[in-house]
N, CA and C of each residue as an Amber inpcrd file, in Angstrom:
protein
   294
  57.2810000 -24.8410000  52.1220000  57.1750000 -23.4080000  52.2050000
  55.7420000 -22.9790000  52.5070000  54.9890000 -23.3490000  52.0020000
  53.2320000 -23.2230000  52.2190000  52.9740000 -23.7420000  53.5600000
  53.7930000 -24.9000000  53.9660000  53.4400000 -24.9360000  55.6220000
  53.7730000 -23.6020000  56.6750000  55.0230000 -23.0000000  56.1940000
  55.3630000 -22.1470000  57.0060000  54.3320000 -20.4920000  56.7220000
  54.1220000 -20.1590000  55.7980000  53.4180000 -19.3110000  55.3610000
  51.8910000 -19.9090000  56.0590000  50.6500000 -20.8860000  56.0370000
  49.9190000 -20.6320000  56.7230000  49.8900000 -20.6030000  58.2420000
  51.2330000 -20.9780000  58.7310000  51.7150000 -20.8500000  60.1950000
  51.7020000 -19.3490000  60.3770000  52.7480000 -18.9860000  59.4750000
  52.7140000 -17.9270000  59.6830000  51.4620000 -16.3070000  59.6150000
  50.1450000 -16.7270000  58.7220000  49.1710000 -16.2950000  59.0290000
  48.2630000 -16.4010000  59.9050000  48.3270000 -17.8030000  60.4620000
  47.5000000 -17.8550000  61.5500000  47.8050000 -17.1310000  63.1370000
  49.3630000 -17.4510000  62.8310000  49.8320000 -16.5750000  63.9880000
  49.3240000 -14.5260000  63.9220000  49.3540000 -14.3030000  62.7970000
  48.8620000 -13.0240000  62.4310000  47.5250000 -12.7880000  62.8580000
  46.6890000 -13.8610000  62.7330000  45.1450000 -14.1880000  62.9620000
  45.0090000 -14.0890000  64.1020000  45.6470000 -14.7720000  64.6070000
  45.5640000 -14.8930000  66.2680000  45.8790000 -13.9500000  66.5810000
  46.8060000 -13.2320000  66.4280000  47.3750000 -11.5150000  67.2080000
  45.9960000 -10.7430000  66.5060000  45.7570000 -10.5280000  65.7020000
  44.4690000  -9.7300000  65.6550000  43.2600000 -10.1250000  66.3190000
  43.3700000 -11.0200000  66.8320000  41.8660000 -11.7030000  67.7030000
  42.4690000 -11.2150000  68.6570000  43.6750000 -11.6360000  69.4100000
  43.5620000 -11.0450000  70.7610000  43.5410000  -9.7240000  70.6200000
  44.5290000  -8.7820000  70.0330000  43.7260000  -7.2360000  69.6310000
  42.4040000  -6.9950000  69.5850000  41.9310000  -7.0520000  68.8400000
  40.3480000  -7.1700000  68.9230000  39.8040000  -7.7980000  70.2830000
  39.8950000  -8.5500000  71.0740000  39.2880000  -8.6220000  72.3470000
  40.1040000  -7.6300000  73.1520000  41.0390000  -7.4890000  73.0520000
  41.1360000  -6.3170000  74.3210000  40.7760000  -4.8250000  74.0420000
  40.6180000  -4.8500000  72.5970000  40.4640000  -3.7710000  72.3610000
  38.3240000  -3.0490000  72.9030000  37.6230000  -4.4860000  72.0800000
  36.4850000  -4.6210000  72.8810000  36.1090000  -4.6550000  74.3870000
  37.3520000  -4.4800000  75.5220000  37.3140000  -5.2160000  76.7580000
  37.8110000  -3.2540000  77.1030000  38.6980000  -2.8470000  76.3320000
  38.6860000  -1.4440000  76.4770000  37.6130000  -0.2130000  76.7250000
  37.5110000  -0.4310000  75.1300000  36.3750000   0.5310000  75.0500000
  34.6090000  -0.0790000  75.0820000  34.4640000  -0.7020000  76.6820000
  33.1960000  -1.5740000  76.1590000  32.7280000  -0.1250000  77.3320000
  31.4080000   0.0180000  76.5930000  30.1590000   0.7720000  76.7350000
  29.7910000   1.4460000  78.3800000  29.6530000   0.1190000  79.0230000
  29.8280000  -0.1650000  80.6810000  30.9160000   0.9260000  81.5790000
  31.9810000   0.3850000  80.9900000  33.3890000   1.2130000  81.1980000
  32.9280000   2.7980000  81.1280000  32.6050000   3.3660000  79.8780000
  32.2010000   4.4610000  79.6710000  31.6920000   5.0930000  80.6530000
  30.5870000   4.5310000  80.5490000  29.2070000   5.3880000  81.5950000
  29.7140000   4.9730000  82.9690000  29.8380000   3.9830000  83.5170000
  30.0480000   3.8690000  84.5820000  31.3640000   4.9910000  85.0610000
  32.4400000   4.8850000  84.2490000  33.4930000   6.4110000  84.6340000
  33.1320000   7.3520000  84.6270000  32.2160000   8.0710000  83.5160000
  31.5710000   9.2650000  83.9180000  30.2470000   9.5220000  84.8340000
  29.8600000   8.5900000  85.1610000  29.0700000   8.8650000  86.2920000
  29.5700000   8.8290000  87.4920000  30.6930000   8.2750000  87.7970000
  31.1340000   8.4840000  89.1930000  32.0670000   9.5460000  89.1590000
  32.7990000  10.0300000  88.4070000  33.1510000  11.2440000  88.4250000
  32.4140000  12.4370000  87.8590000  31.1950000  12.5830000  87.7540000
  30.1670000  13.4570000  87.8210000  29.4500000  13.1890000  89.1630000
  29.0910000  12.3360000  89.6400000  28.5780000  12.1450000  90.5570000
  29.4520000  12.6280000  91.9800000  30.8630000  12.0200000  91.6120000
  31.4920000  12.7460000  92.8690000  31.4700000  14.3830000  92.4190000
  31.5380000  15.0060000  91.6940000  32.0270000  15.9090000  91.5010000
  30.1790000  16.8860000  92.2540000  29.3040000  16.2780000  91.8650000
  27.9740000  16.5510000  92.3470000  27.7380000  16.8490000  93.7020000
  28.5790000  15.5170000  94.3750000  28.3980000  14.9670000  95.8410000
  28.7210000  16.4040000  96.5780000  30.1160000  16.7990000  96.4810000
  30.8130000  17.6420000  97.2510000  30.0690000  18.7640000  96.7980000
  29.7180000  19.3630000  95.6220000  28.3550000  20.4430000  95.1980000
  27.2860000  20.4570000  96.1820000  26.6410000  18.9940000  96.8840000
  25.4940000  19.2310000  97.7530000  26.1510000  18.9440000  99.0060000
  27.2820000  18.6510000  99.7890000  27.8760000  18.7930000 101.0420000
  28.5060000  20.1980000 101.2780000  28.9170000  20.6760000 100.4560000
  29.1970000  22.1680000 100.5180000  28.3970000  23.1080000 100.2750000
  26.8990000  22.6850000  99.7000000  26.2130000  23.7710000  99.4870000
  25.4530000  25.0130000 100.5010000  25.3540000  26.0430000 100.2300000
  25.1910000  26.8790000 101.6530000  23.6570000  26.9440000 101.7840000
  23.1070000  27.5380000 102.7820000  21.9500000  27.5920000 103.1560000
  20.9120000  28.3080000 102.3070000  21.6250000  29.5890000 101.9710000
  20.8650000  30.5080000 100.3670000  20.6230000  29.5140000  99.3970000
  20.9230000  28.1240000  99.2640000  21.1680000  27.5400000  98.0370000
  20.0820000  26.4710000  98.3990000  20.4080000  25.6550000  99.9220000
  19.1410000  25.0550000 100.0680000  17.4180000  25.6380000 100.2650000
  17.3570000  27.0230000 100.4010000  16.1450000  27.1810000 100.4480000
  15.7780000  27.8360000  98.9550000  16.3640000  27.8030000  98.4330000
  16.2640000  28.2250000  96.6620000  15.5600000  26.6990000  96.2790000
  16.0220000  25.5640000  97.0560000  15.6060000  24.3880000  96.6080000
  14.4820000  23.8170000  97.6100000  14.2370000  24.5230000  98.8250000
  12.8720000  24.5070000  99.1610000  13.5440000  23.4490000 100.3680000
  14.7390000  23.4050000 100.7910000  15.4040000  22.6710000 101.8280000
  15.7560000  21.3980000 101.8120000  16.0290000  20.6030000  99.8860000
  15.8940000  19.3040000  99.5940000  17.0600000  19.9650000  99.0320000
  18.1620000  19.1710000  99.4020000  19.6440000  19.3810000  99.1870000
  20.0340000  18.3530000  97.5450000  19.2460000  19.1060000  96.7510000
  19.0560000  18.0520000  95.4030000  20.4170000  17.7550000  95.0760000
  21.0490000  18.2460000  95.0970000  23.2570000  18.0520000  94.2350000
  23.4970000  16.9650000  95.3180000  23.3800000  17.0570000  96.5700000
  23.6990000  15.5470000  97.2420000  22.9760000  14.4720000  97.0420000
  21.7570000  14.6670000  96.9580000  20.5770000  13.0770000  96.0620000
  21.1870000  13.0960000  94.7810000  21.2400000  13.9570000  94.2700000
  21.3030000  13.4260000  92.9020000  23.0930000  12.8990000  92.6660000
  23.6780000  13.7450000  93.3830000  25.2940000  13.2740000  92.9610000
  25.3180000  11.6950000  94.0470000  24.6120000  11.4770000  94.8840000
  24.5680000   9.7840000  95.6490000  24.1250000   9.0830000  94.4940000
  23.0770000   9.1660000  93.7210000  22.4590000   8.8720000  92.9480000
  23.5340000   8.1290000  91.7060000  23.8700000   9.6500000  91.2090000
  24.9040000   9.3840000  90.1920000  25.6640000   8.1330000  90.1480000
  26.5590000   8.5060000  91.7150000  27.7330000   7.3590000  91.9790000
  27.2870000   5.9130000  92.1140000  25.6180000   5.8300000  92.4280000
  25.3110000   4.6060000  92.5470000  25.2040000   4.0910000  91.5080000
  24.3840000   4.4090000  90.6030000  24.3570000   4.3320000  88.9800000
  26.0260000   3.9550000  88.5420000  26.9840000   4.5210000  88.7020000
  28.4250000   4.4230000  88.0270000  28.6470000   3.3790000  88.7290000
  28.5650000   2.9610000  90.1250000  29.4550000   1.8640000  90.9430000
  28.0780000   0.7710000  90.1930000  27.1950000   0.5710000  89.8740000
  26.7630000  -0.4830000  89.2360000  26.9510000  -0.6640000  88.1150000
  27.1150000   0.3240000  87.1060000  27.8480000  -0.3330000  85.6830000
  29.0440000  -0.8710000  85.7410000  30.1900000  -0.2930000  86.8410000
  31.6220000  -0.8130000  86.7610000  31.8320000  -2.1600000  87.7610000
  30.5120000  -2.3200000  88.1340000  30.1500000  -3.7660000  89.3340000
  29.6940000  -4.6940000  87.7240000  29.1790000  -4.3610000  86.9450000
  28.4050000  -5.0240000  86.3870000  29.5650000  -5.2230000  85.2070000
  30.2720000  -4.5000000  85.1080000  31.5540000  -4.8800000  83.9470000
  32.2760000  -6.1280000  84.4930000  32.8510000  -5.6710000  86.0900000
  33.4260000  -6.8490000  86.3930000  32.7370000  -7.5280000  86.7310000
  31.8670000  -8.5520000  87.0970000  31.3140000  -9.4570000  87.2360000
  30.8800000 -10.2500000  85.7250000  30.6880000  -9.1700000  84.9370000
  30.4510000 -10.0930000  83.7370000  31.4610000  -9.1610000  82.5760000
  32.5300000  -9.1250000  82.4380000  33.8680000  -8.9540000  81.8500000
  33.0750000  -9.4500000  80.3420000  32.8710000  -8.1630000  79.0050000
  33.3660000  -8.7070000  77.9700000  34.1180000  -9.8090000  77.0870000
  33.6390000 -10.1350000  76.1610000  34.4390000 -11.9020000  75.5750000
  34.1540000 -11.8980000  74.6420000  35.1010000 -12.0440000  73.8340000
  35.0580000 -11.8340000  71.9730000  34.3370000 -12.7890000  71.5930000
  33.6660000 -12.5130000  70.5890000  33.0460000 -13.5100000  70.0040000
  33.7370000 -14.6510000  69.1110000  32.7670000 -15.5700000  69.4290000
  33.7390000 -17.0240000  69.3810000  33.9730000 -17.3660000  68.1830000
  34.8540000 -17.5940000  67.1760000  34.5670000 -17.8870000  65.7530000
  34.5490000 -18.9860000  65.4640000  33.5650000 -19.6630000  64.3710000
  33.5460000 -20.6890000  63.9830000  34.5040000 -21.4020000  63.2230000
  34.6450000 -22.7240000  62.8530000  35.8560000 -23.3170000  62.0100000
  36.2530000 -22.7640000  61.1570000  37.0490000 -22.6980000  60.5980000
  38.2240000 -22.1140000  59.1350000  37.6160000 -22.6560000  58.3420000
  37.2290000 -22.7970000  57.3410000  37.2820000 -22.9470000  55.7970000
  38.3020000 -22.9880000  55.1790000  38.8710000 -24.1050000  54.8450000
  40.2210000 -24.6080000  54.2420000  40.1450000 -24.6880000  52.6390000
């Protein structure tokens, strides 16, 4: 009976490790920023491609919402370049203690 019972916790163990890594692989940091910067950034972009002429000489003829929203998206497409290329990984645990 004790064989089946620590079978049966380890299997429990194990489903919470893989929980816990995907859950870390979810909400990892990278993910974050990198989504809101490219959808701020796009949302920026089309702000300085549509902006009218009253608006560029308010800015002295430097179409800042298109630098800065290119900007943005570059910033976001390198955190979500940089997630996948190096993908989160749970940390490794050491032996059991029996």
């Amino acid at each position: 009976m004790s064989d089946q019972h620590n079978s049966d916790l380890h299997d429990e163990v194990s489903e919470l490790e893989r929980k816990s890594a995907t859950a870390a692989r979810l909400f990892d940091i990278r993910r974050i920023i990198g989504g809101l910067f490219v959808v701020y950034g796009i949302i920026v972009t089309i702000a300085g491609i549509t902006a009218s002429d009253a608006d560029l000489k308010k800015a002295e003829d430097i179409n800042i919402n298109l630098w800065t929203g290119l900007g943005m998206l570059a910033l976001g497409l390198f955190f979500l370049g940089w997630l996948w290329l190096r993908p989160a990984v749970a940390p490794a645990q050491g032996p059991a203690d029996d």
